[in-house]
Amino acid sequence: MKMPRGGRLFLATSLGSLLVLVLYFQSITRPEAAVKTGGRPGKSSRSPLQSLLDGDELELSAVQRSLRGRRDLLEQACRNHTRKRRVLSPEDLKHLIVDDKHGLIYCYVPKVACTNWKRVLMVLTGDGRYTDPLSIPANEAHVAGRLRTLSEFSTVEINQRLRSYLKFLFVREPFERLVSAYRNKFTRSYNTAFHKRYGTKIIRRHRAEPRPEALAAGADVSFGEFVQYLVDPRTQREEPFNEHWERVHSLCHPCLIRYDVVGKYETLEPDAAAVIRLAGVEDAVQFPASAKSTRTDGDMAARFFKHISPFYQRKLFNLYRMDFTLFNYSTPQYLRTR
Ligand SMILES: *[C@@H]1O[C@H](CO)[C@@H](O)[C@H](O)[C@H]1NC(C)=O
Ligand SMILES: *[C@@H]1O[C@H](CO)[C@@H](O)[C@H](O)[C@H]1NC(C)=O
């Protein structure tokens, strides 16, 4: 890192984004107020997205109604739970994938069907290079630079896109996502990069008298040790969480960026189809049907939490509480916090 030059550049970008993002907020608060008070009658020429945003209840399908309900709830929860309006920097926008051709912004959240969404966006932005999302190997979908992210644009371009594009993200029950991340990164022998990078540190810190082989490989982290690592204040002081267990709230900034659609993993198929329809790309691509066999569900999460003490369950719940609240997930039945 070349500090002096990078520092100046960063300062310049930050100042620029401060200015322009303020403009973005002004522009989104106004139409919002207009929708609330106006109750405008529907027009036949509206796009599907406009119907979703301000259409009559009667015109909306059940899926659209539930999408709108979620969006309204998110807005309300944000008003209730966030005090200050922080200013976004381009660094905050690294998870927002941009499709300029179709006017789409997708915030990707690992462990929530993000490989398939990235494949879909590669088809949409690929100028005919791909037609079938599933023909794209998973590792290729994750190569950095294949898809453009909003952080790569200038602040003016960022704000143009935030104002006019269809913005969506997909979320999942936070603890099911967490257990899924744990199983994928720490219980599969092939994930040696994660074992080295995180496993060795977790074992060093959270295991009493570890064997030298365990310390060296970091390959047998237990779920309990992983939880201790997450709630340890040192962890986030040292570096941000890895994206696989970082909260959606921190990855996608749903209280600062007004997403049009909040899809859920629990209703992935209808929600994905609704997004594709709203985006007007149903002729170009279909969301791949997923294999359900390896899904982490509530029962599995309950089994993993059984061996976590109430003390740590409570701490972990506090850590992920905002994701539960913003996306209307209820406190899991199995949770013991006392
Ligand atoms: C929030 O969750 C509750 C309980 O699961 C459900 O009944 C309600 O419809 C949800 N609200 C929205 C807006 O999705
Ligand atoms: C926000 O606060 C209002 C007023 O206290 C309450 O009625 C509403 O249920 C809250 N909504 C959410 C999503 O937290």
GROMACS .gro file of C-alpha atoms in nm, residues 30-320:
model
  291
   30ARG     CA    1  -3.935   1.304  -0.185
   31PRO     CA    2  -4.102   1.055  -0.416
   32GLU     CA    3  -4.147   0.837  -0.110
   33ALA     CA    4  -4.351   1.106   0.062
   34ALA     CA    5  -4.548   1.159  -0.256
   35VAL     CA    6  -4.642   0.792  -0.272
   36LYS     CA    7  -4.756   0.793   0.089
   37THR     CA    8  -4.986   1.093   0.068
   38GLY     CA    9  -5.089   1.094  -0.295
   39GLY     CA   10  -5.262   0.759  -0.345
   40ARG     CA   11  -5.240   0.814  -0.717
   41PRO     CA   12  -5.468   0.614  -0.944
   42GLY     CA   13  -5.297   0.348  -1.151
   43LYS     CA   14  -5.188   0.403  -1.508
   44SER     CA   15  -5.178   0.125  -1.760
   45SER     CA   16  -4.837   0.226  -1.897
   46ARG     CA   17  -4.652   0.166  -1.574
   47SER     CA   18  -4.363  -0.076  -1.559
   48PRO     CA   19  -4.401  -0.384  -1.339
   49LEU     CA   20  -4.169  -0.219  -1.088
   50GLN     CA   21  -4.383   0.091  -1.066
   51SER     CA   22  -4.689  -0.126  -1.005
   52LEU     CA   23  -4.502  -0.294  -0.724
   53LEU     CA   24  -4.401   0.036  -0.574
   54ASP     CA   25  -4.722   0.229  -0.591
   55GLY     CA   26  -4.987   0.008  -0.743
   56ASP     CA   27  -5.328  -0.069  -0.601
   57GLU     CA   28  -5.341  -0.362  -0.359
   58LEU     CA   29  -5.594  -0.528  -0.588
   59GLU     CA   30  -5.365  -0.525  -0.890
   60LEU     CA   31  -5.087  -0.705  -0.711
   61SER     CA   32  -5.032  -1.076  -0.705
   62ALA     CA   33  -4.979  -1.252  -0.374
   63VAL     CA   34  -4.605  -1.261  -0.431
   64GLN     CA   35  -4.593  -0.891  -0.512
   65ARG     CA   36  -4.800  -0.811  -0.206
   66SER     CA   37  -4.565  -1.000   0.019
   67LEU     CA   38  -4.262  -0.833  -0.144
   68ARG     CA   39  -4.415  -0.494  -0.084
   69GLY     CA   40  -4.503  -0.586   0.275
   70ARG     CA   41  -4.142  -0.683   0.338
   71ARG     CA   42  -4.012  -0.364   0.188
   72ASP     CA   43  -4.246  -0.152   0.399
   73LEU     CA   44  -4.152  -0.346   0.710
   74LEU     CA   45  -3.783  -0.295   0.637
   75GLU     CA   46  -3.836   0.077   0.601
   76GLN     CA   47  -4.026   0.094   0.926
   77ALA     CA   48  -3.770  -0.115   1.111
   78CYS     CA   49  -3.492   0.110   0.980
   79ARG     CA   50  -3.675   0.416   1.104
   80ASN     CA   51  -3.723   0.253   1.443
   81HIS     CA   52  -3.374   0.121   1.491
   82THR     CA   53  -3.124   0.343   1.321
   83ARG     CA   54  -3.048   0.675   1.479
   84LYS     CA   55  -2.799   0.845   1.256
   85ARG     CA   56  -2.770   0.849   0.884
   86ARG     CA   57  -2.417   0.742   0.805
   87VAL     CA   58  -2.263   0.843   0.476
   88LEU     CA   59  -2.173   0.560   0.244
   89SER     CA   60  -1.829   0.537   0.091
   90PRO     CA   61  -1.749   0.348  -0.231
   91GLU     CA   62  -1.591   0.081  -0.008
   92ASP     CA   63  -1.942   0.009   0.127
   93LEU     CA   64  -2.065  -0.074  -0.222
   94LYS     CA   65  -1.838  -0.368  -0.302
   95HIS     CA   66  -2.122  -0.617  -0.271
   96LEU     CA   67  -2.353  -0.435  -0.508
   97ILE     CA   68  -2.329  -0.591  -0.851
   98VAL     CA   69  -2.435  -0.372  -1.141
   99ASP     CA   70  -2.602  -0.467  -1.467
  100ASP     CA   71  -2.606  -0.150  -1.676
  101LYS     CA   72  -2.775  -0.317  -1.968
  102HIS     CA   73  -3.091  -0.397  -1.775
  103GLY     CA   74  -3.067  -0.139  -1.499
  104LEU     CA   75  -3.018  -0.379  -1.211
  105ILE     CA   76  -2.831  -0.369  -0.883
  106TYR     CA   77  -2.799  -0.690  -0.682
  107CYS     CA   78  -2.637  -0.697  -0.340
  108TYR     CA   79  -2.489  -1.042  -0.300
  109VAL     CA   80  -2.499  -1.218   0.034
  110PRO     CA   81  -2.293  -1.538   0.056
  111LYS     CA   82  -2.491  -1.850   0.160
  112VAL     CA   83  -2.809  -1.707   0.012
  113ALA     CA   84  -2.808  -1.848  -0.342
  114CYS     CA   85  -2.550  -1.591  -0.446
  115THR     CA   86  -2.366  -1.822  -0.684
  116ASN     CA   87  -2.680  -1.865  -0.890
  117TRP     CA   88  -2.757  -1.495  -0.886
  118LYS     CA   89  -2.405  -1.417  -1.000
  119ARG     CA   90  -2.447  -1.670  -1.280
  120VAL     CA   91  -2.773  -1.505  -1.382
  121LEU     CA   92  -2.604  -1.165  -1.387
  122MET     CA   93  -2.318  -1.305  -1.593
  123VAL     CA   94  -2.572  -1.425  -1.849
  124LEU     CA   95  -2.742  -1.085  -1.849
  125THR     CA   96  -2.424  -0.881  -1.879
  126GLY     CA   97  -2.227  -1.128  -2.092
  127ASP     CA   98  -2.326  -1.005  -2.440
  128GLY     CA   99  -2.437  -1.350  -2.543
  129ARG     CA  100  -2.130  -1.531  -2.414
  130TYR     CA  101  -2.349  -1.746  -2.191
  131THR     CA  102  -2.709  -1.850  -2.222
  132ASP     CA  103  -2.755  -2.110  -1.948
  133PRO     CA  104  -2.656  -1.994  -1.597
  134LEU     CA  105  -2.575  -2.349  -1.490
  135SER     CA  106  -2.319  -2.384  -1.769
  136ILE     CA  107  -2.101  -2.137  -1.578
  137PRO     CA  108  -1.879  -2.317  -1.327
  138ALA     CA  109  -1.937  -2.201  -0.968
  139ASN     CA  110  -1.577  -2.094  -0.917
  140GLU     CA  111  -1.592  -1.883  -1.230
  141ALA     CA  112  -1.897  -1.699  -1.100
  142HIS     CA  113  -1.693  -1.588  -0.800
  143VAL     CA  114  -1.384  -1.464  -0.985
  144ALA     CA  115  -1.333  -1.101  -0.895
  145GLY     CA  116  -1.376  -0.864  -1.186
  146ARG     CA  117  -1.617  -1.080  -1.386
  147LEU     CA  118  -1.903  -0.862  -1.274
  148ARG     CA  119  -1.890  -0.491  -1.209
  149THR     CA  120  -1.966  -0.360  -0.865
  150LEU     CA  121  -2.104  -0.021  -0.777
  151SER     CA  122  -1.784   0.068  -0.592
  152GLU     CA  123  -1.602   0.087  -0.927
  153PHE     CA  124  -1.804   0.384  -1.050
  154SER     CA  125  -1.765   0.755  -0.988
  155THR     CA  126  -1.989   0.911  -0.728
  156VAL     CA  127  -2.207   1.074  -0.991
  157GLU     CA  128  -2.247   0.742  -1.169
  158ILE     CA  129  -2.316   0.569  -0.839
  159ASN     CA  130  -2.598   0.802  -0.757
  160GLN     CA  131  -2.753   0.784  -1.102
  161ARG     CA  132  -2.765   0.410  -1.067
  162LEU     CA  133  -2.894   0.409  -0.710
  163ARG     CA  134  -3.172   0.640  -0.814
  164SER     CA  135  -3.298   0.463  -1.121
  165TYR     CA  136  -3.203   0.093  -1.113
  166LEU     CA  137  -3.402  -0.195  -0.974
  167LYS     CA  138  -3.221  -0.278  -0.652
  168PHE     CA  139  -3.262  -0.615  -0.486
  169LEU     CA  140  -3.107  -0.853  -0.239
  170PHE     CA  141  -3.181  -1.195  -0.097
  171VAL     CA  142  -3.176  -1.271   0.273
  172ARG     CA  143  -3.205  -1.581   0.487
  173GLU     CA  144  -3.283  -1.673   0.847
  174PRO     CA  145  -2.961  -1.544   1.010
  175PHE     CA  146  -2.873  -1.853   1.215
  176GLU     CA  147  -2.949  -2.092   0.931
  177ARG     CA  148  -2.716  -1.886   0.716
  178LEU     CA  149  -2.453  -1.893   0.990
  179VAL     CA  150  -2.472  -2.269   1.039
  180SER     CA  151  -2.456  -2.311   0.663
  181ALA     CA  152  -2.140  -2.097   0.652
  182TYR     CA  153  -1.985  -2.293   0.938
  183ARG     CA  154  -2.057  -2.629   0.776
  184ASN     CA  155  -1.930  -2.517   0.440
  185LYS     CA  156  -1.611  -2.347   0.555
  186PHE     CA  157  -1.506  -2.554   0.857
  187THR     CA  158  -1.635  -2.908   0.813
  188ARG     CA  159  -1.533  -2.969   0.452
  189SER     CA  160  -1.179  -3.096   0.413
  190TYR     CA  161  -1.125  -2.910   0.083
  191ASN     CA  162  -1.164  -2.565   0.236
  192THR     CA  163  -0.803  -2.547   0.344
  193ALA     CA  164  -0.776  -2.173   0.276
  194PHE     CA  165  -1.041  -2.102   0.540
  195HIS     CA  166  -0.883  -2.351   0.781
  196LYS     CA  167  -0.547  -2.176   0.752
  197ARG     CA  168  -0.679  -1.823   0.751
  198TYR     CA  169  -0.945  -1.851   1.023
  199GLY     CA  170  -0.935  -2.201   1.171
  200THR     CA  171  -0.581  -2.178   1.308
  201LYS     CA  172  -0.660  -1.847   1.476
  202ILE     CA  173  -0.986  -1.973   1.623
  203ILE     CA  174  -0.816  -2.279   1.769
  204ARG     CA  175  -0.526  -2.077   1.907
  205ARG     CA  176  -0.763  -1.841   2.085
  206HIS     CA  177  -1.052  -2.055   2.186
  207ARG     CA  178  -0.924  -2.405   2.253
  208ALA     CA  179  -0.755  -2.498   2.576
  209GLU     CA  180  -0.436  -2.693   2.517
  210PRO     CA  181  -0.477  -2.763   2.144
  211ARG     CA  182  -0.273  -3.039   1.985
  212PRO     CA  183   0.007  -2.905   1.762
  213GLU     CA  184  -0.146  -3.067   1.452
  214ALA     CA  185  -0.480  -2.899   1.519
  215LEU     CA  186  -0.306  -2.564   1.565
  216ALA     CA  187  -0.117  -2.604   1.242
  217ALA     CA  188  -0.406  -2.718   1.022
  218GLY     CA  189  -0.704  -2.536   1.177
  219ALA     CA  190  -0.921  -2.801   1.018
  220ASP     CA  191  -1.141  -2.915   1.307
  221VAL     CA  192  -1.298  -2.600   1.449
  222SER     CA  193  -1.613  -2.685   1.643
  223PHE     CA  194  -1.930  -2.480   1.611
  224GLY     CA  195  -1.887  -2.374   1.973
  225GLU     CA  196  -1.537  -2.242   1.903
  226PHE     CA  197  -1.665  -2.063   1.596
  227VAL     CA  198  -1.935  -1.893   1.806
  228GLN     CA  199  -1.679  -1.787   2.065
  229TYR     CA  200  -1.470  -1.636   1.788
  230LEU     CA  201  -1.768  -1.442   1.650
  231VAL     CA  202  -1.869  -1.287   1.981
  232ASP     CA  203  -1.513  -1.211   2.093
  233PRO     CA  204  -1.478  -0.830   2.074
  234ARG     CA  205  -1.119  -0.868   1.950
  235THR     CA  206  -1.240  -1.034   1.631
  236GLN     CA  207  -1.414  -0.734   1.479
  237ARG     CA  208  -1.162  -0.493   1.623
  238GLU     CA  209  -0.892  -0.662   1.418
  239GLU     CA  210  -1.074  -0.684   1.086
  240PRO     CA  211  -1.425  -0.695   0.947
  241PHE     CA  212  -1.599  -1.032   0.954
  242ASN     CA  213  -1.549  -1.249   0.652
  243GLU     CA  214  -1.839  -1.201   0.411
  244HIS     CA  215  -1.970  -1.551   0.474
  245TRP     CA  216  -2.064  -1.464   0.832
  246GLU     CA  217  -2.087  -1.086   0.809
  247ARG     CA  218  -2.438  -0.958   0.874
  248VAL     CA  219  -2.652  -0.860   0.577
  249HIS     CA  220  -2.701  -0.528   0.748
  250SER     CA  221  -2.329  -0.459   0.715
  251LEU     CA  222  -2.286  -0.606   0.367
  252CYS     CA  223  -2.577  -0.437   0.193
  253HIS     CA  224  -2.668  -0.132   0.408
  254PRO     CA  225  -3.042  -0.183   0.371
  255CYS     CA  226  -3.122   0.124   0.581
  256LEU     CA  227  -2.911   0.352   0.364
  257ILE     CA  228  -2.988   0.202   0.024
  258ARG     CA  229  -3.354   0.166  -0.052
  259TYR     CA  230  -3.392  -0.179  -0.199
  260ASP     CA  231  -3.695  -0.234  -0.419
  261VAL     CA  232  -3.712  -0.605  -0.351
  262VAL     CA  233  -3.610  -0.813  -0.050
  263GLY     CA  234  -3.614  -1.173  -0.162
  264LYS     CA  235  -3.596  -1.458   0.086
  265TYR     CA  236  -3.409  -1.785   0.062
  266GLU     CA  237  -3.705  -1.955   0.227
  267THR     CA  238  -3.919  -1.862  -0.074
  268LEU     CA  239  -3.637  -1.852  -0.326
  269GLU     CA  240  -3.818  -1.980  -0.632
  270PRO     CA  241  -4.122  -1.750  -0.640
  271ASP     CA  242  -3.916  -1.453  -0.522
  272ALA     CA  243  -3.648  -1.508  -0.784
  273ALA     CA  244  -3.912  -1.543  -1.054
  274ALA     CA  245  -4.072  -1.220  -0.935
  275VAL     CA  246  -3.740  -1.033  -0.956
  276ILE     CA  247  -3.675  -1.165  -1.305
  277ARG     CA  248  -4.021  -1.052  -1.411
  278LEU     CA  249  -3.985  -0.709  -1.252
  279ALA     CA  250  -3.651  -0.668  -1.425
  280GLY     CA  251  -3.818  -0.754  -1.755
  281VAL     CA  252  -3.559  -1.019  -1.841
  282GLU     CA  253  -3.773  -1.331  -1.841
  283ASP     CA  254  -3.695  -1.386  -2.208
  284ALA     CA  255  -3.320  -1.365  -2.149
  285VAL     CA  256  -3.269  -1.587  -1.847
  286GLN     CA  257  -3.432  -1.815  -1.593
  287PHE     CA  258  -3.326  -1.850  -1.233
  288PRO     CA  259  -3.179  -2.201  -1.197
  289ALA     CA  260  -3.384  -2.452  -1.004
  290SER     CA  261  -3.186  -2.551  -0.697
  291ALA     CA  262  -3.106  -2.884  -0.542
  292LYS     CA  263  -3.259  -2.895  -0.197
  293SER     CA  264  -3.072  -3.192  -0.059
  294THR     CA  265  -2.794  -3.007   0.119
  295ARG     CA  266  -2.991  -2.719   0.262
  296THR     CA  267  -2.940  -2.614   0.619
  297ASP     CA  268  -3.278  -2.570   0.782
  298GLY     CA  269  -3.417  -2.479   1.123
  299ASP     CA  270  -3.392  -2.833   1.258
  300MET     CA  271  -3.028  -2.850   1.170
  301ALA     CA  272  -2.961  -2.509   1.323
  302ALA     CA  273  -3.136  -2.628   1.641
  303ARG     CA  274  -2.901  -2.928   1.658
  304PHE     CA  275  -2.596  -2.705   1.632
  305PHE     CA  276  -2.724  -2.463   1.895
  306LYS     CA  277  -2.803  -2.738   2.144
  307HIS     CA  278  -2.444  -2.745   2.262
  308ILE     CA  279  -2.400  -2.369   2.288
  309SER     CA  280  -2.447  -2.227   2.637
  310PRO     CA  281  -2.729  -1.975   2.696
  311PHE     CA  282  -2.461  -1.713   2.765
  312TYR     CA  283  -2.314  -1.750   2.416
  313GLN     CA  284  -2.654  -1.794   2.254
  314ARG     CA  285  -2.756  -1.458   2.393
  315LYS     CA  286  -2.437  -1.290   2.276
  316LEU     CA  287  -2.471  -1.439   1.932
  317PHE     CA  288  -2.833  -1.333   1.906
  318ASN     CA  289  -2.736  -0.978   1.998
  319LEU     CA  290  -2.474  -0.985   1.727
  320TYR     CA  291  -2.724  -1.087   1.458
   0.00000   0.00000   0.00000
